[in-house]
Structures are given as C-alpha cells and as structure tokens.
Short mmCIF file of C-alpha atoms in Angstrom, two decimals:
data_model
loop_
_atom_site.label_atom_id
_atom_site.label_comp_id
_atom_site.label_asym_id
_atom_site.label_seq_id
_atom_site.Cartn_x
_atom_site.Cartn_y
_atom_site.Cartn_z
CA MET A 21 162.80 110.48 214.70
CA LYS A 22 163.66 112.07 217.81
CA LYS A 23 160.80 115.44 218.07
CA ARG A 24 162.04 119.02 217.04
CA SER A 25 160.36 121.93 219.19
CA VAL A 26 158.82 125.00 216.20
CA PRO A 27 162.48 126.95 215.26
CA SER A 28 162.39 130.97 216.67
CA LEU A 29 164.39 133.47 215.68
CA ASN A 30 163.70 134.79 219.12
CA LYS A 31 166.02 132.00 220.96
CA PRO A 32 169.85 132.87 221.43
CA PRO A 33 171.79 133.57 218.87
CA THR A 34 175.06 131.92 217.55
CA GLN A 35 178.10 133.99 218.06
CA ARG A 36 181.22 133.75 215.95
CA ALA A 37 184.19 132.58 218.35
CA ASN A 38 187.54 134.04 218.77
CA SER A 39 185.98 137.35 218.74
CA SER A 40 186.27 139.72 221.21
CA ASP A 41 183.12 141.75 220.06
CA ALA A 42 181.85 138.98 218.07
CA ARG A 43 178.23 139.65 216.43
CA ARG A 44 175.02 137.41 216.82
CA SER A 45 173.51 135.55 214.09
CA LEU A 46 170.34 133.25 213.35
CA GLY A 47 171.27 129.72 213.21
CA ARG A 48 174.83 128.89 211.45
CA THR A 49 177.03 131.43 209.81
CA ARG A 50 179.57 131.27 206.72
CA GLU A 51 182.60 133.53 205.86
CA ASP A 52 180.65 135.75 203.88
CA ALA A 53 177.43 134.79 204.86
CA ARG A 54 174.70 135.38 207.94
CA PHE A 55 171.29 136.10 209.12
CA THR A 56 172.29 138.73 211.33
CA ALA A 57 170.61 139.50 215.00
CA PRO A 58 171.21 142.33 217.53
CA PRO A 59 172.69 142.25 220.71
CA ALA A 60 170.56 141.76 223.80
CA SER A 61 169.93 145.32 225.77
CA ALA A 62 171.90 143.88 228.88
CA GLU A 63 175.09 143.69 226.73
CA LEU A 64 174.34 147.37 225.26
CA PRO A 65 177.05 150.21 227.25
CA ALA A 66 174.88 152.16 229.88
CA ASP A 67 174.58 155.22 227.69
CA TYR A 68 173.47 153.17 224.73
CA ALA A 69 169.65 154.00 225.14
CA SER A 70 170.28 158.51 225.59
CA THR A 71 172.39 157.80 222.90
CA LEU A 72 169.94 155.79 220.38
CA ALA A 73 167.18 158.90 221.56
CA THR A 74 169.73 161.54 220.47
CA LEU A 75 170.69 160.01 216.85
CA LYS A 76 166.77 159.62 216.29
CA GLU A 77 165.70 163.17 216.73
CA GLN A 78 168.75 164.25 215.03
CA ILE A 79 167.52 161.52 211.71
CA ARG A 80 164.25 163.04 212.50
CA GLU A 81 164.86 166.63 212.08
CA SER A 82 167.08 165.84 208.99
CA ARG A 83 164.75 164.24 207.71
CA LEU A 84 162.15 166.28 207.72
CA ARG A 85 164.47 169.55 206.64
CA THR A 86 165.43 167.57 203.79
CA VAL A 87 161.57 166.92 202.85
CA LEU A 88 159.94 170.27 203.73
CA SER A 89 163.27 171.75 201.49
CA ALA A 90 161.91 169.24 198.57
CA ASN A 91 158.41 170.67 198.89
CA ALA A 92 159.67 174.70 199.31
CA ALA A 93 161.25 173.75 195.54
CA MET A 94 157.92 172.18 194.12
CA VAL A 95 155.78 175.02 195.84
CA THR A 96 158.16 177.40 194.43
CA ALA A 97 158.19 175.63 190.89
CA TYR A 98 154.66 175.89 190.81
CA TRP A 99 154.29 179.83 191.51
CA GLU A 100 156.91 180.24 188.87
CA VAL A 101 154.49 177.93 186.74
CA GLY A 102 152.01 179.79 187.47
CA ARG A 103 153.23 183.38 187.15
CA ILE A 104 154.53 182.50 183.36
CA ILE A 105 150.44 181.05 182.55
CA LEU A 106 149.68 184.51 184.15
CA GLY A 107 151.36 186.78 182.37
CA ARG A 108 150.07 184.67 179.18
CA GLN A 109 146.57 185.19 180.24
CA GLU A 110 146.87 188.87 180.65
CA LYS A 111 149.22 189.73 177.87
CA GLU A 112 148.10 187.09 174.73
CA GLY A 113 144.24 186.28 176.72
CA TRP A 114 144.87 182.33 176.99
CA GLY A 115 141.78 180.81 178.50
CA THR A 116 140.61 177.63 179.63
CA ARG A 117 141.14 175.59 176.11
CA VAL A 118 144.86 176.54 176.31
CA ILE A 119 145.53 175.47 179.74
CA ASP A 120 143.72 172.21 178.78
CA ARG A 121 145.91 171.64 175.77
CA LEU A 122 149.03 172.84 178.14
CA SER A 123 148.16 170.09 180.55
CA THR A 124 147.61 167.37 177.87
CA ASP A 125 151.55 168.37 176.44
CA LEU A 126 152.82 168.61 179.52
CA ARG A 127 152.22 165.40 181.12
CA GLN A 128 153.37 164.28 177.65
CA THR A 129 156.62 165.55 178.61
CA PHE A 130 156.39 164.29 182.64
CA PRO A 131 154.30 161.38 181.92
CA ASP A 132 154.75 160.21 186.02
CA MET A 133 153.80 163.59 187.00
CA GLN A 134 149.77 163.49 188.01
CA GLY A 135 150.20 167.16 189.26
CA LEU A 136 150.10 168.57 186.10
CA SER A 137 146.37 168.27 185.94
CA ALA A 138 144.26 171.03 183.96
CA ARG A 139 142.86 171.68 187.18
CA ASN A 140 145.88 171.99 189.20
CA LEU A 141 147.68 174.58 186.55
CA LYS A 142 144.56 176.69 187.25
CA TYR A 143 145.84 176.65 190.98
CA MET A 144 149.09 177.40 189.99
CA ARG A 145 147.60 180.09 188.35
CA ALA A 146 145.63 181.34 191.16
CA PHE A 147 148.86 180.94 193.63
CA ALA A 148 150.96 183.40 191.63
CA ALA A 149 147.91 185.88 191.35
CA ALA A 150 147.61 185.54 195.52
CA TRP A 151 151.68 185.58 196.09
CA PRO A 152 153.16 188.43 193.36
CA ASP A 153 156.10 188.60 195.40
CA PRO A 154 158.61 186.22 195.24
CA ALA A 155 160.01 187.23 198.55
CA ILE A 156 157.41 186.36 200.48
CA VAL A 157 156.79 182.61 198.48
CA GLN A 158 160.51 182.13 199.14
CA ARG A 159 160.11 183.34 202.19
CA THR A 160 156.76 181.80 203.75
CA VAL A 161 154.74 180.01 202.24
CA ALA A 162 156.48 177.40 199.84
CA GLN A 163 157.69 176.36 203.57
CA ILE A 164 154.26 174.41 203.75
CA PRO A 165 152.61 171.83 201.51
CA TRP A 166 150.89 172.50 198.46
CA ARG A 167 147.29 171.37 200.18
CA GLN A 168 147.53 173.62 202.97
CA ASN A 169 148.48 176.37 200.11
CA ILE A 170 145.51 175.66 198.35
CA ALA A 171 143.44 176.05 201.26
CA LEU A 172 144.68 179.26 201.95
CA LEU A 173 143.67 180.19 198.58
CA GLU A 174 140.07 178.90 198.52
CA ARG A 175 139.25 179.78 201.99
CA LEU A 176 140.55 183.31 202.50
CA SER A 177 141.09 186.70 200.51
CA ASP A 178 142.88 188.46 202.37
CA PRO A 179 146.80 188.31 202.27
CA THR A 180 147.58 189.38 205.67
CA THR A 181 145.24 186.68 206.82
CA ARG A 182 146.35 183.85 204.98
CA LEU A 183 150.03 184.84 205.76
CA TRP A 184 149.22 184.77 209.53
CA TYR A 185 147.16 181.03 208.87
CA ALA A 186 150.13 179.92 206.72
CA ALA A 187 152.71 181.07 209.71
CA GLN A 188 150.37 178.75 212.17
CA THR A 189 150.27 175.77 210.10
CA LEU A 190 153.91 175.41 210.40
CA GLN A 191 154.40 176.44 213.36
CA HIS A 192 151.68 173.47 214.68
CA GLY A 193 152.06 171.16 211.76
CA TRP A 194 148.19 171.39 211.26
CA THR A 195 147.54 169.45 208.43
CA GLN A 196 144.75 170.59 205.83
CA PRO A 197 141.53 169.55 207.27
CA ILE A 198 142.99 171.11 210.64
CA LEU A 199 143.54 174.44 209.18
CA ALA A 200 140.34 174.22 207.27
CA LEU A 201 138.67 174.15 210.62
CA GLN A 202 140.95 176.79 212.10
CA ILE A 203 139.88 178.97 209.35
CA GLU A 204 136.24 178.23 209.61
CA SER A 205 136.57 179.18 213.36
CA GLY A 206 138.12 183.17 212.93
CA LEU A 207 140.90 182.04 215.16
CA HIS A 208 142.78 184.84 213.79
CA ALA A 209 140.06 187.58 215.11
CA ARG A 210 140.64 185.42 218.29
CA GLN A 211 144.31 185.95 218.78
CA GLY A 212 144.80 189.08 217.01
CA LYS A 213 148.12 190.22 216.01
CA ALA A 214 148.87 189.15 212.16
CA VAL A 215 152.68 187.63 211.56
CA SER A 216 154.95 189.08 208.46
CA ASN A 217 156.96 186.17 208.65
CA PHE A 218 157.92 182.74 209.81
CA PRO A 219 159.46 181.93 212.75
CA ALA A 220 162.31 180.17 211.89
CA THR A 221 161.70 177.34 213.16
CA LEU A 222 160.52 173.45 211.85
CA PRO A 223 157.03 171.94 212.48
CA PRO A 224 156.75 170.48 215.51
CA ALA A 225 158.13 166.30 214.16
CA GLN A 226 155.80 164.60 215.98
CA SER A 227 152.88 166.67 214.67
CA ASP A 228 150.80 165.12 211.86
CA MET A 229 151.88 167.40 208.94
CA ALA A 230 155.58 166.41 209.73
CA ALA A 231 154.63 163.01 209.17
CA GLN A 232 151.97 163.52 206.23
CA VAL A 233 154.67 165.56 204.41
CA PHE A 234 156.73 162.46 203.94
CA LYS A 235 153.40 160.54 202.09
CA ASP A 236 152.67 164.18 200.43
CA PRO A 237 151.57 162.71 196.87
CA TYR A 238 152.33 165.81 195.18
CA LEU A 239 155.97 166.22 196.49
CA PHE A 240 157.03 162.47 195.51
CA ASP A 241 154.81 163.20 191.84
CA PHE A 242 156.93 166.24 191.35
CA LEU A 243 159.89 164.43 192.41
CA GLY A 244 159.65 161.50 190.18
CA THR A 245 159.54 159.58 192.84
CA ALA A 246 155.57 158.78 193.16
CA ASP A 247 155.13 155.08 192.18
CA GLU A 248 158.22 153.73 193.77
CA ARG A 249 157.03 155.13 196.84
CA ARG A 250 153.21 153.71 196.11
CA GLU A 251 154.51 150.54 195.12
CA ARG A 252 156.61 150.52 199.20
CA ASP A 253 153.18 151.82 200.34
CA VAL A 254 151.39 148.80 198.90
CA GLU A 255 153.94 146.13 199.37
CA ARG A 256 153.85 147.35 203.10
CA ALA A 257 150.03 147.11 203.33
CA LEU A 258 150.12 143.97 201.86
CA VAL A 259 153.16 142.46 204.40
CA ASP A 260 151.13 142.90 207.23
CA HIS A 261 148.04 141.87 205.62
CA ILE A 262 149.33 138.28 204.32
CA GLN A 263 151.24 137.81 207.96
CA LYS A 264 148.12 138.05 210.04
CA PHE A 265 145.99 136.22 207.17
CA LEU A 266 149.04 133.13 206.61
CA LEU A 267 148.69 133.20 210.94
CA GLU A 268 145.03 132.77 211.45
CA LEU A 269 144.76 130.35 208.93
CA GLY A 270 145.49 127.59 211.59
CA THR A 271 147.48 125.51 209.28
CA GLY A 272 150.47 125.05 210.34
CA PHE A 273 152.04 128.50 210.07
CA ALA A 274 154.14 129.89 212.95
CA PHE A 275 155.69 133.48 212.37
CA LEU A 276 159.67 134.36 212.50
CA GLY A 277 160.08 137.51 211.73
CA ARG A 278 159.54 140.49 208.49
CA GLN A 279 162.21 142.48 206.81
CA VAL A 280 164.67 139.07 208.11
CA HIS A 281 168.43 140.87 207.61
CA LEU A 282 170.32 138.67 205.57
CA GLU A 283 174.15 139.59 204.72
CA VAL A 284 175.70 137.82 201.57
CA GLY A 285 179.48 138.96 201.10
CA ASP A 286 179.20 143.25 200.86
CA LYS A 287 175.52 143.08 200.03
CA ASP A 288 172.23 143.38 202.41
CA PHE A 289 168.87 141.33 201.85
CA TYR A 290 165.61 142.01 203.52
CA LEU A 291 163.28 139.26 203.60
CA ASP A 292 159.86 140.17 203.42
CA LEU A 293 158.06 137.74 205.66
CA LEU A 294 159.86 134.19 206.95
CA PHE A 295 157.63 131.51 208.65
CA TYR A 296 158.05 127.46 209.79
CA HIS A 297 155.42 125.57 208.50
CA VAL A 298 155.16 122.60 211.34
CA LYS A 299 152.84 120.24 209.15
CA LEU A 300 155.53 120.38 206.12
CA ARG A 301 158.53 121.15 208.61
CA SER A 302 159.87 123.66 206.05
CA TYR A 303 160.59 127.06 205.97
CA VAL A 304 158.81 129.20 203.95
CA VAL A 305 159.55 133.13 202.43
CA VAL A 306 156.87 135.18 201.52
CA GLU A 307 158.10 137.64 199.07
CA LEU A 308 155.44 140.39 198.04
CA LYS A 309 156.46 143.13 194.64
CA ALA A 310 153.71 145.78 193.90
CA VAL A 311 154.84 145.76 190.43
CA ALA A 312 154.34 143.08 187.56
CA PHE A 313 156.26 139.89 187.85
CA ASP A 314 159.88 140.33 186.85
CA PRO A 315 162.10 137.36 186.37
CA GLY A 316 164.54 138.55 188.51
CA PHE A 317 162.22 138.08 191.25
CA VAL A 318 163.02 134.19 191.04
CA GLY A 319 166.74 134.61 191.34
CA GLN A 320 166.23 136.81 194.03
CA MET A 321 164.14 134.21 195.74
CA ASN A 322 166.11 131.53 195.22
CA LEU A 323 169.06 133.37 196.67
CA TYR A 324 166.91 133.80 199.98
CA LEU A 325 165.79 129.82 199.93
CA SER A 326 169.13 128.52 199.02
CA ALA A 327 170.15 130.45 202.43
CA VAL A 328 167.43 129.42 204.51
CA ASP A 329 168.64 125.86 203.93
CA ASP A 330 172.30 126.48 203.87
CA LEU A 331 171.98 128.44 207.44
CA LEU A 332 168.75 127.87 209.39
CA ARG A 333 167.42 124.59 207.83
CA HIS A 334 167.41 121.40 210.12
CA PRO A 335 169.24 117.97 208.69
CA ASP A 336 165.07 117.06 209.67
CA ASP A 337 163.72 120.07 207.57
CA LYS A 338 162.37 119.29 204.63
CA PRO A 339 163.67 122.26 201.58
CA SER A 340 162.21 125.57 202.45
CA ILE A 341 159.47 126.89 199.93
CA GLY A 342 159.19 130.20 198.39
CA LEU A 343 156.04 132.48 198.21
CA LEU A 344 156.04 135.49 195.61
CA LEU A 345 153.26 137.76 195.23
CA CYS A 346 153.23 140.07 192.38
CA LYS A 347 150.55 142.80 191.26
CA GLU A 348 150.09 140.63 187.93
CA LYS A 349 151.74 137.91 185.97
CA ASN A 350 152.30 136.32 182.34
CA ARG A 351 151.92 132.49 182.92
CA LEU A 352 154.15 131.97 179.99
CA VAL A 353 156.50 134.31 181.09
CA VAL A 354 156.58 132.32 184.86
CA GLU A 355 157.04 129.09 182.84
CA TYR A 356 160.14 129.99 181.35
CA ALA A 357 161.75 131.60 184.51
CA LEU A 358 160.55 128.64 187.16
CA ARG A 359 161.16 126.00 184.15
CA ASP A 360 164.27 123.41 185.59
CA LEU A 361 164.44 125.00 189.37
CA LYS A 362 164.63 122.61 191.68
CA LYS A 363 163.88 124.74 194.17
CA PRO A 364 159.66 124.73 195.12
CA ILE A 365 158.75 128.81 194.52
CA GLY A 366 155.02 130.34 193.86
CA VAL A 367 154.50 132.67 191.76
CA ALA A 368 150.94 134.30 192.46
CA GLU A 369 149.33 137.46 191.01
CA TRP A 370 146.78 139.69 193.25
CA GLN A 371 144.26 138.61 191.27
CA THR A 372 144.19 134.77 190.75
CA LYS A 373 146.62 134.03 193.33
CA LEU A 374 149.06 130.94 194.71
CA VAL A 375 149.92 127.82 194.37
CA GLU A 376 149.58 126.78 191.77
CA SER A 377 153.55 125.76 190.58
CA LEU A 378 154.37 123.98 193.52
CA PRO A 379 154.75 120.28 193.55
CA LYS A 380 151.73 118.99 194.28
CA PRO A 381 152.49 117.61 197.84
CA LEU A 382 152.85 120.74 199.08
CA ARG A 383 149.70 122.33 197.99
CA ASN A 384 147.04 120.85 200.65
CA GLU A 385 148.96 122.24 202.96
CA LEU A 386 149.29 125.96 201.68
CA PRO A 387 146.52 128.36 201.40
CA THR A 388 143.64 127.51 198.45
CA VAL A 389 143.67 130.03 195.23
CA ALA A 390 139.98 131.04 196.46
CA GLU A 391 141.42 132.37 200.03
CA ILE A 392 144.51 134.23 198.92
CA GLU A 393 142.55 135.66 196.21
CA ALA A 394 139.90 137.35 198.64
CA GLU A 395 142.33 138.08 201.06
CA MET A 396 144.42 140.04 198.75
CA GLU A 397 141.52 141.77 197.15
CA LYS A 398 140.56 143.11 200.95
CA ALA A 399 144.24 144.17 201.54
CA GLU A 400 145.43 146.17 198.26
CA PRO A 401 145.04 149.82 199.46
CA SER A 402 143.57 152.22 196.88
CA LYS A 403 146.00 154.37 195.18
CA PRO A 404 146.73 158.27 196.31
CA ASP A 405 145.01 160.99 193.92
CA ALA A 406 147.55 163.30 193.38
CA SER A 407 145.73 165.24 190.28
#
C-alpha cells in the first residue's frame, strides 16, 4: 500500500471550478456540502487589513454599547426593587425575616436568578437608600457593573465622592478590585475636582472592565442566559484542555483544527475538534457538551462523521470515529441512542469517561477511561457565583 502523509487542514484547499470568485474548501465538495477554508492572504484586496480593523472596532463598540445598555437596565431594576423594599420597611417595618421570605418567593418564580438572594436584596435596598434621585441613577451609576456599585456602597458614605469614583470607573474601565484600590489610596483627594455627571463615552474597549462585563454573572443571571453562558465557558475550557491532552498522549493523534466550519445546505455547523489518528488511519471528531447527554447529540455527531467520511476521508482511511463528552449520561439512554448505529461513536461523561461503546479494535489506540477521568477532572472550571 502506498504510504500517505498525515492530512493537514493547512494544505492548499481545493477550489470549485468555473467560477471567477471560487470559494476554497477542505477536501472534496458537493453541491450543498463543504468544509470551508478562507482564502490565502496574498489573494485578498490591498485594503482588506484596514477594513478588517475598522470592522473589528465597530463590532467591539457595538457589543459594548449593547451589554452596557443591558447592564443599565439591570441596575435600574435593582434600584426599583430596593426602593420598594425600602418603602415597605419605612411604612410597614419590614425586617430581615421578611427579606429572607421575599428572596425565597422571588427565586421560586425566577429559579435561574441567583442574584435574588437575600444578601443581594439587601444590597439593592442600600443602593436605593444611597441614591434616592432616579435621574442620577439613570444618568450615572446604572452605567457601571453591579459589583462596582457594591464596592462604592461598602467603602464610601459621601454621595459626591461616591459619584466621582463612579465616573472614574466608567472613564478608565476599572474593575471592582482596581476601584477598591483607588478608593483605599484616596485618589479623589489627590485629583480634587468632583464630577456631577458621567462623560458621554464608553469605557476603553480594551479595558479590563469592558472585557469582564461580558462575563458578569449578575448580568447574565438577570437576562436568564447564565446557564447558557456557563455552558459555553465550560465547553471552551474543555476544548482547550482535551486538545492539549490528546496531543500530549503521543499515541498517534494529529491535530487538524477546532471549530471546523461545515456547510450543509443552508446550515452552518462547527466541529469542536478534528484530529487524524495515524495508527488507526482514521479521522477523529471530538464534541464536548457542558450538559447531560441528549440523544440528539448522536444525530449531530453522525452528521459530522458522515460529512468527514464523504468530504475528507481518503479511500485508504478507515471510517471516522466520534468521541462525545457530556456532563453526565444515563447508560440505558446512551445504549438506545447508539443501538444499530453503524458509525463508531463513544459517549462519555466527565466523571466516568470514554470509549466504552467503541468497537474493541479501536479501544487500545484511544485514551483509557482512567486517563480521561483524571484529565477532565482537572479541566472542569468552577461555576461562577452570582449570589
């Protein structure tokens, strides 16, 4: 048999013929299916780099404006909640026990909002007491993240000084720890003049605050997207880790790509990780899910494997292999989902791990259950605390 080199996604891709603006693809193409590849830099227009930089900046600013607008809505809502609680305390004498019950009832209605803890409700009450003027709230402190507002409440009692630090936080993009350090150092006393309003500007796009507001657990908790955000963060960390781990095993894995773009009809798909196993002479598709196993994952993996076999696999290659890592699995559900499926797919949970459902000839060439278990326990990040 003629010796073949390991496939590479960096080799010049094939092109569709009969087109003056042919798209590049990895491997073969069909009329409605392809693994896409970008054109080489040398083929791009002269002004492409400057246009790309302009678009990046535009998107960064638009995303930042959007997330800060959502943050302002959340902080304003927190102020409204705190104002109502404060009013009931003044008129009806509400105490801590009532707030504890209020937290329990609100979380029953909004079970995905950990920001409705009794502790955070008390911060909302203090926030409303510190800023009685709704115009100042809308115009100023609602523009910075909740953690920074908590720091202002805990560390400063003078409203004018507090407002000055809020403005500086937005202008310079300070995170909560940096804000706390600036307060402790008495920065306002050194710089003097206090402000009564925010500058009409966004925080610096590259600042730590701008980066962290996209990951603010309070904000995503308030929007009801916290679980999805956590899942994406977990999946990204796991993809990073499993890529490194499989390559370090030294058992024949050659890395070909991550988030490999597949077009099928008018649908876009992205393979988490794509390897080629030199000893098995097979492509290996790895998918990681930060949720419990769902039978639909098998259909998705089957689609990926079929596309790889059809568009990338060489006639000398063995059938492609799929490895699916999930947060947890029910063995019987997995058994039913894989029964009579001809493609080799292994389903593993992070705690008990891999390869049990693969054909026996493939198992010796793939990571053992113990190896995967040890690595994935290292890789799983801790869940953010939004309480």
